[in-house]
XYZ file of C-alpha atoms in Angstrom:
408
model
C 17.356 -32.182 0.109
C 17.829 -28.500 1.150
C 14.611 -26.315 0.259
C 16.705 -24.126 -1.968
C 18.241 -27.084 -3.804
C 15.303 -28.663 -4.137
C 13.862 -25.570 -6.007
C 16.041 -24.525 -7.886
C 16.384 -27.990 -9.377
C 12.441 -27.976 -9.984
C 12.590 -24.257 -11.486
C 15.495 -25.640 -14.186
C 12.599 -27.810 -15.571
C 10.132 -24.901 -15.997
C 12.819 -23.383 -17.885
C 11.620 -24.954 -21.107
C 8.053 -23.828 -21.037
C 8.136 -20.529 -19.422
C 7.245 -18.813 -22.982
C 3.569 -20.155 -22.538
C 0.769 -17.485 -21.656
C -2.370 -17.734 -19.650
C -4.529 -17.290 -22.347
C -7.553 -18.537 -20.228
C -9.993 -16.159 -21.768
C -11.496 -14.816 -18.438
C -11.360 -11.493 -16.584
C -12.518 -9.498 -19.886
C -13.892 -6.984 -17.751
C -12.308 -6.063 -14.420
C -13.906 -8.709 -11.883
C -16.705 -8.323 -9.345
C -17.293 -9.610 -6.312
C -16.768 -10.030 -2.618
C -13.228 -11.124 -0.319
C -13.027 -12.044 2.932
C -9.658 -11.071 4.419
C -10.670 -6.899 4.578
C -13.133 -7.662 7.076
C -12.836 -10.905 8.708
C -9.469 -11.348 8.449
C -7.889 -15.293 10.073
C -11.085 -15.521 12.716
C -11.215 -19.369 13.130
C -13.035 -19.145 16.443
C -16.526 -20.577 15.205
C -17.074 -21.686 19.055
C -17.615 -18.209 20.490
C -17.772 -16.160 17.548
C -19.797 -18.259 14.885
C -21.251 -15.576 12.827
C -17.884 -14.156 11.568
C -15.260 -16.864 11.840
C -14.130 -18.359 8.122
C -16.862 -20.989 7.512
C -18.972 -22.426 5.269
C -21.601 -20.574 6.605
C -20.023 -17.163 6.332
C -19.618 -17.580 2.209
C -23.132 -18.963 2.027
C -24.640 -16.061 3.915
C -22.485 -13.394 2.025
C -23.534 -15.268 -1.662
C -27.274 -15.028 -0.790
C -26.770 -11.486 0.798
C -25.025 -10.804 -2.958
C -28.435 -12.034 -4.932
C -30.858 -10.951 -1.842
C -29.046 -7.345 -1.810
C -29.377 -6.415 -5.714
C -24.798 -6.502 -5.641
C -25.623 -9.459 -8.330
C -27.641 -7.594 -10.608
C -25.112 -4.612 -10.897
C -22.024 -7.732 -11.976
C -20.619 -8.718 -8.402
C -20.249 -12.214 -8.928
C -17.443 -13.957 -7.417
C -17.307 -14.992 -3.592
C -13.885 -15.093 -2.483
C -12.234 -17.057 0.627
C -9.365 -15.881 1.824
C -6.466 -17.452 3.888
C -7.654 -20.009 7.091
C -9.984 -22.229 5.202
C -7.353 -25.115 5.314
C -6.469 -28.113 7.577
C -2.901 -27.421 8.939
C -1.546 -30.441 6.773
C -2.228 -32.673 3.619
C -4.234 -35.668 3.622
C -3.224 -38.970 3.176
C -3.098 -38.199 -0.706
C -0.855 -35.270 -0.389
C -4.144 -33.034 -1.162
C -5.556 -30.143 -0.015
C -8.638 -29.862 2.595
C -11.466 -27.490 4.299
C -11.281 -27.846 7.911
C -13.558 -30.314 8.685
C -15.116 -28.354 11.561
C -15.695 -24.561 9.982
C -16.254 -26.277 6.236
C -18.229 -29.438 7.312
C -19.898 -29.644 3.716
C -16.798 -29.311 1.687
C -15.555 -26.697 -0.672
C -16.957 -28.643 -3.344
C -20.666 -28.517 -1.847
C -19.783 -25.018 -1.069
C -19.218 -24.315 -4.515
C -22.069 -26.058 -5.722
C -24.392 -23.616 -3.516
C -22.621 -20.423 -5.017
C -23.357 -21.611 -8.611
C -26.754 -22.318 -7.495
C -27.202 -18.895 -6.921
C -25.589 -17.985 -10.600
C -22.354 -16.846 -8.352
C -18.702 -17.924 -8.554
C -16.526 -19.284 -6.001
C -12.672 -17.691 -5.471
C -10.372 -19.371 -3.242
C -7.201 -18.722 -1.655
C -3.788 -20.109 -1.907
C 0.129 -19.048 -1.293
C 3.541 -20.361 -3.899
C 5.480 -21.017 -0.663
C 5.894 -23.696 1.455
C 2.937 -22.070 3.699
C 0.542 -19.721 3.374
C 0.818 -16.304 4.882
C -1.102 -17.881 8.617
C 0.709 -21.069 8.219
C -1.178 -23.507 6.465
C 0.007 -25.652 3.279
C 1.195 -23.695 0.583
C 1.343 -25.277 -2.956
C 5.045 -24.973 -3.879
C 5.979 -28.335 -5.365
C 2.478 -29.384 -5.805
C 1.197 -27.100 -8.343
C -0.506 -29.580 -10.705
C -2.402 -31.512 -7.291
C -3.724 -28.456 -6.133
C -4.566 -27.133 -9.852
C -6.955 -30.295 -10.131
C -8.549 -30.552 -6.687
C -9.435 -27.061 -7.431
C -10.574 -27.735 -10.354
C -12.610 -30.791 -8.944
C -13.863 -28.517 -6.256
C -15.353 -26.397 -9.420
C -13.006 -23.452 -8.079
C -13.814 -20.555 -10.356
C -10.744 -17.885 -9.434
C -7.669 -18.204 -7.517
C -6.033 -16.015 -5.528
C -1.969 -16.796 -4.795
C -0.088 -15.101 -2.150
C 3.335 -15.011 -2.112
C 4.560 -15.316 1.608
C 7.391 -18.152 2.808
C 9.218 -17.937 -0.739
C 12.409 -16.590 -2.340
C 10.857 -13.647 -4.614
C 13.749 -14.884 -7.132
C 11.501 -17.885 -7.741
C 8.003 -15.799 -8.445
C 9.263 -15.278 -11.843
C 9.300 -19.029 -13.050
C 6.726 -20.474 -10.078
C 3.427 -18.062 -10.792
C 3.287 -18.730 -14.540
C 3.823 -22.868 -13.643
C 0.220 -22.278 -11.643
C -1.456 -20.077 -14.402
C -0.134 -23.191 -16.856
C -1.168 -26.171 -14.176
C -4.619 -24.477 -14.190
C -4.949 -24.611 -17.621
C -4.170 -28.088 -17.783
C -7.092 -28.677 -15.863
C -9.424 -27.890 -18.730
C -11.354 -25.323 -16.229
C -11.482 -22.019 -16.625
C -10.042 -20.431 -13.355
C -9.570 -16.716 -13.057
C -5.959 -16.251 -11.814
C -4.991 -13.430 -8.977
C -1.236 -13.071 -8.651
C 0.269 -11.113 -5.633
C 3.738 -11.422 -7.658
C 4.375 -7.969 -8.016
C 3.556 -6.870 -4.689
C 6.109 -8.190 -3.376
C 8.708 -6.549 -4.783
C 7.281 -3.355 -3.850
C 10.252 -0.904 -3.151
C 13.249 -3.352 -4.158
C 15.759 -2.547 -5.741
C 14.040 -3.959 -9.574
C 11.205 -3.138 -10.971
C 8.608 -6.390 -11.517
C 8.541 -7.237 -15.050
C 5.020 -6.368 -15.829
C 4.601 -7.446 -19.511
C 5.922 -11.564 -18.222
C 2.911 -10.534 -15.278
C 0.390 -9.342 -17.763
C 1.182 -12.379 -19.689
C 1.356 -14.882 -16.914
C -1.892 -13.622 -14.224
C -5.135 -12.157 -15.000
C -4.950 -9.869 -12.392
C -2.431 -8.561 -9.719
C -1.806 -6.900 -6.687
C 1.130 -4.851 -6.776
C 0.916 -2.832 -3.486
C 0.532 -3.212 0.116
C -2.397 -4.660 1.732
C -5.156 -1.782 2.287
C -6.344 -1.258 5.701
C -9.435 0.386 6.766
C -8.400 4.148 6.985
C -8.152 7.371 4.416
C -3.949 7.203 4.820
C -4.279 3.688 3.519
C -6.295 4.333 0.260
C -4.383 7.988 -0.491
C -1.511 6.170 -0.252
C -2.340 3.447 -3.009
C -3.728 6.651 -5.151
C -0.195 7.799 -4.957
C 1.516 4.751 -5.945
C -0.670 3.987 -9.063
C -0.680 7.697 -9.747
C 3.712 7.633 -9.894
C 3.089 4.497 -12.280
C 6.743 3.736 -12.165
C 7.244 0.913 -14.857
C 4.625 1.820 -16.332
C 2.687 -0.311 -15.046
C -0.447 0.963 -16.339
C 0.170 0.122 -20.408
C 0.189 -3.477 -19.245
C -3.286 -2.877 -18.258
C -6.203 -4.091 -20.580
C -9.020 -7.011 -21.037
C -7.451 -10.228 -19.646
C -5.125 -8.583 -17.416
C -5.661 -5.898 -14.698
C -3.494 -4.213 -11.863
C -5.306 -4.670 -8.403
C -5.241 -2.151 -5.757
C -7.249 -4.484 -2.844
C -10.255 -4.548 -2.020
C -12.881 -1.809 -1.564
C -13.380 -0.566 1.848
C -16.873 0.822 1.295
C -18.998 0.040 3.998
C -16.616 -0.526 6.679
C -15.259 1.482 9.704
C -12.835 3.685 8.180
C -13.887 6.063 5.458
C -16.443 9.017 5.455
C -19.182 9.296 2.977
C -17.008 11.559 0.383
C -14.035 9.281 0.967
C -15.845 6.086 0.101
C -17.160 7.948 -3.443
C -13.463 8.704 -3.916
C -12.280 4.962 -3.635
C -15.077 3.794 -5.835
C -14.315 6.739 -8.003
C -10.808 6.001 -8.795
C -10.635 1.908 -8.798
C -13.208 2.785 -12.027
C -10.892 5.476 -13.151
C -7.678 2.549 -12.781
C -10.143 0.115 -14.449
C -9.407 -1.906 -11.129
C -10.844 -4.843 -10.001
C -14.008 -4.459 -7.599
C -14.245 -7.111 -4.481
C -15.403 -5.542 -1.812
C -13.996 -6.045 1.383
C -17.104 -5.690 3.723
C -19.842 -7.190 5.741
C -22.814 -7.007 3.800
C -24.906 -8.232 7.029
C -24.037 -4.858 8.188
C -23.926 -1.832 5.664
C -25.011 2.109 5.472
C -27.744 2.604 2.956
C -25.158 5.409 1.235
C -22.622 2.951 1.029
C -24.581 0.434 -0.348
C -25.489 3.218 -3.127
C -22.046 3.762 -4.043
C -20.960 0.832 -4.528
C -24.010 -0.357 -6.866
C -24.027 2.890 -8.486
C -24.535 1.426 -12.402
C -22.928 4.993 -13.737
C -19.583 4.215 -12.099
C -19.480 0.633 -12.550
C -20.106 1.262 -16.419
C -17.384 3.067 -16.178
C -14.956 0.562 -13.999
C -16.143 -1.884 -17.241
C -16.014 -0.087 -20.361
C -14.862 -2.760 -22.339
C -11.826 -1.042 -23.958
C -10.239 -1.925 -20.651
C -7.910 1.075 -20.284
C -6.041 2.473 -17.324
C -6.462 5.939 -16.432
C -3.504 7.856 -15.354
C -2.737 10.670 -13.590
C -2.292 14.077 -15.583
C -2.437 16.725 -12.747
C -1.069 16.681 -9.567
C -1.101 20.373 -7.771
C -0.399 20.178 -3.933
C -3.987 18.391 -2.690
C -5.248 18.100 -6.040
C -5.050 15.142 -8.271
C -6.563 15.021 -11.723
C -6.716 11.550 -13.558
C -8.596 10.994 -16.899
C -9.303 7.284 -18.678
C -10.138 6.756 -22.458
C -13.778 5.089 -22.360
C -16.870 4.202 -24.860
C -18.294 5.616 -26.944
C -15.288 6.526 -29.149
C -13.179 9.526 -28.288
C -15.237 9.823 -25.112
C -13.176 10.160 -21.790
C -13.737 9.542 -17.471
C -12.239 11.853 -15.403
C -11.606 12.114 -11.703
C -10.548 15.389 -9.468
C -9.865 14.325 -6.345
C -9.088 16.955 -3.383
C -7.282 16.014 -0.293
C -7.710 18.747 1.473
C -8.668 19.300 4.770
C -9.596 22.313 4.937
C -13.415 23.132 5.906
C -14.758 23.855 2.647
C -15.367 22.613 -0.818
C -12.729 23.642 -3.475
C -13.649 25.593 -6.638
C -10.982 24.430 -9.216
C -11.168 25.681 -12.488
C -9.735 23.068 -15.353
C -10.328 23.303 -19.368
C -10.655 20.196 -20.764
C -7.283 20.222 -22.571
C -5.663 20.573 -19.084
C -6.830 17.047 -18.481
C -5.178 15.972 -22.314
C -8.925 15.197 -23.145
C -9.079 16.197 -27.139
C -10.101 15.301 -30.402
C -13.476 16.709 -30.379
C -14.535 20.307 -30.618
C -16.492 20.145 -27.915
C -17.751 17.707 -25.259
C -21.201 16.774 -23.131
C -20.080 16.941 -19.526
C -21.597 15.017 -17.007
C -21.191 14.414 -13.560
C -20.944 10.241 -13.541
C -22.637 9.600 -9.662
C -25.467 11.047 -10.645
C -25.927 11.503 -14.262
C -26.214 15.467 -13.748
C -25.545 17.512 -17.396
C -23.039 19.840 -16.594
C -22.981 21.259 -20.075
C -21.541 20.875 -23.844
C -18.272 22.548 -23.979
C -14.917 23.240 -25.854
C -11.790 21.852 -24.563
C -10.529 25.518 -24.331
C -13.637 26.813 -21.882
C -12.806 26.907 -17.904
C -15.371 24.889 -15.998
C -15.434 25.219 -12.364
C -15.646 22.481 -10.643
C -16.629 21.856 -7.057
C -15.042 19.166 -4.857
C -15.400 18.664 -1.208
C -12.723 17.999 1.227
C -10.701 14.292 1.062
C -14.154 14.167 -1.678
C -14.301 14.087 -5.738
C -15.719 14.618 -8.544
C -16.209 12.209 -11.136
C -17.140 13.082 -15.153
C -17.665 11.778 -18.258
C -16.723 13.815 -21.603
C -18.746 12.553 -24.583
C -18.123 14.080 -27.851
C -20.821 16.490 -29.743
């Protein structure tokens, strides 16, 4: 039978159940953890480069690194492999398997040596026919894969969508969030549904998302440069569909992995991405080598003042409220009550911090008289003020500023 006949025939007897949700009970926070692909991309040579090709012994050495390097302690928990883990066909079962060669234990051992170190294992898989490097995909073979997953002890899944008719992502995603279920594990579920149909003609339907994926990536890929992060600032900044109300414990928009650490960023540009993926209450895998990592970076991203931010536990999106040539202002409603986050980020170039002056009603922070400011990297007091007094505020070039408003 014809690939398209064939699913369009299976989709007609999804029809019945799409109403189900995920309901899984996971992600209540935005996760934490660490993925592969940033960094290490589809390197399968283990022969002449064994300490970075997709092995066994790459996830093993970045778990301990996790516990070793204090990440653990500050809520990264979940070690993620990415695409190139996989034999180039199914067994003799029609299952799923680890190369033999570059995962001679076996995901499930594998997965038994991240729990032992009180870590979760992610893993990666596509809805088409193959994956985006050409391995097995899972489309037609959701409820196999769900369970040898599951048997694996699997504790999030990541499904990309290449080698598949977007016009089936709609009915195939939420069959996988339901064929997990029905494995009686609890398996956090990464959808990269929305993304794409970046720039189509439609907008995604983000409340059936929301409903149907605990988290999803709904932009391009980020790559290792500035362009590449202001770029997904933009697109969550235009928000178009609204994609931030959809936001919210359970269910969070990802824009990829943090870059902090790598090649790309400077020091002020790396406190700008961690910055505003707390701001968009965004999920945090880093996308790094932790073998190899700058003291400062390392600082930002366990930096317990913007991470209590990223998981204040009312779980909403901030938004933009301010955009002014280079200047960007977002703020996000956080704990305690009435309190607020706010970011100014500058993306100027020019060779010398900017002094921006902003009341606090200019951000739509109000319902208090007046507000403790802080600056959230540091825990600095700026001062208790109304939300009619100018503060100056000084942000370096392609840098930010990051602040909490508590009420007094």
């Amino acid at each position: 039978m014809h690939l398209y006949a064939a699913t369009f025939l299976w989709i007609s007897c999804l029809l019945p159940s799409q109403v189900d949700l995920l309901n899984n009970g996971l992600a209540r926070t935005p996760p934490m953890g660490w993925l592969a692909w940033e960094r290490f991309r589809c390197d399968i040579d283990c022969k002449d480069d064994p300490d970075n090709c997709i092995s066994e012994k790459l996830f093993r050495t970045m778990g301990d690194l996790l516990v070793k390097e204090g990440y653990k302690d500050v809520g990264y928990e979940y070690v993620n492999i990415d695409d190139c883990w996989l034999t180039h066909s199914r067994n003799a079962k029609n299952q799923l398997e680890a190369d033999p060669t570059r995962f001679p234990s076996g995901i499930k051992n594998l997965s038994s040596y991240i729990h032992n170190l009180g870590l979760k294992l992610g893993i990666y898989e596509d809805f088409g026919t193959k994956t985006c490097a050409g391995y097995p995909g899972i489309l037609f073979q959701m409820d196999t894969d769900a369970q040898t997953f599951a048997d694996w002890g699997v504790d999030m899944l990541k499904l990309d969508g290449c080698n598949v008719p977007t016009e089936l992502m709609p009915y195939g995603y939420p069959e996988m969030g339901r064929a997990l279920n029905r494995t009686n594990r609890p398996i956090m579920y990464s959808c990269s549904w929305p993304a794409y149909l970046a720039g189509g003609p439609k907008l995604p339907d983000y409340q059936a998302i929301a409903q149907s994926c605990n988290l999803w990536r709904n932009y391009d890929d980020i790559q290792d440069s500035w362009d590449s992060l202001k770029g997904i600032i933009d697109f969550y900044g235009d928000d178009k569909g609204n994609f931030s109300m959809f936001a919210g414990p359970g269910a969070w928009n990802d824009p990829d992995m943090l870059i902090i650490g790598n090649y790309g960023l400077s020091y002020d540009q790396q406190r700008v991405q961690m910055a505003m993926w707390a701001i968009m209450a965004s999920p945090l895998l880093m996308g790094n080598d932790l073998r190899h990592i700058a003291p400062e970076s390392k600082a930002i991203l366990q930096n317990k003042n913007v991470i209590a931010i990223n998981q204040d536990p009312m779980g909403k999106m901030g938004k933009r409220v301010i955009k002014n040539n280079d200047i960007q202002v977002w703020t996000r409603p956080v704990m305690p009550t009435g309190s607020y986050a706010f970011t100014i980020v500058n993306y100027g170039v020019y060779g010398t911090p900017a002094k921006l002056n902003y009341k606090l009603s200019d951000m739509g922070i109000s319902g208090s008289k007046s507000y403790l400011i802080t600056e959230v990297f540091d825990g600095s007091k700026i001062g208790v003020h109304t939300t009619s007094d100018v503060v100056t505020y000084s942000v370096n070039p392609t840098g930010v500023f990051m602040g909490k408003a508590v009420p007094q």
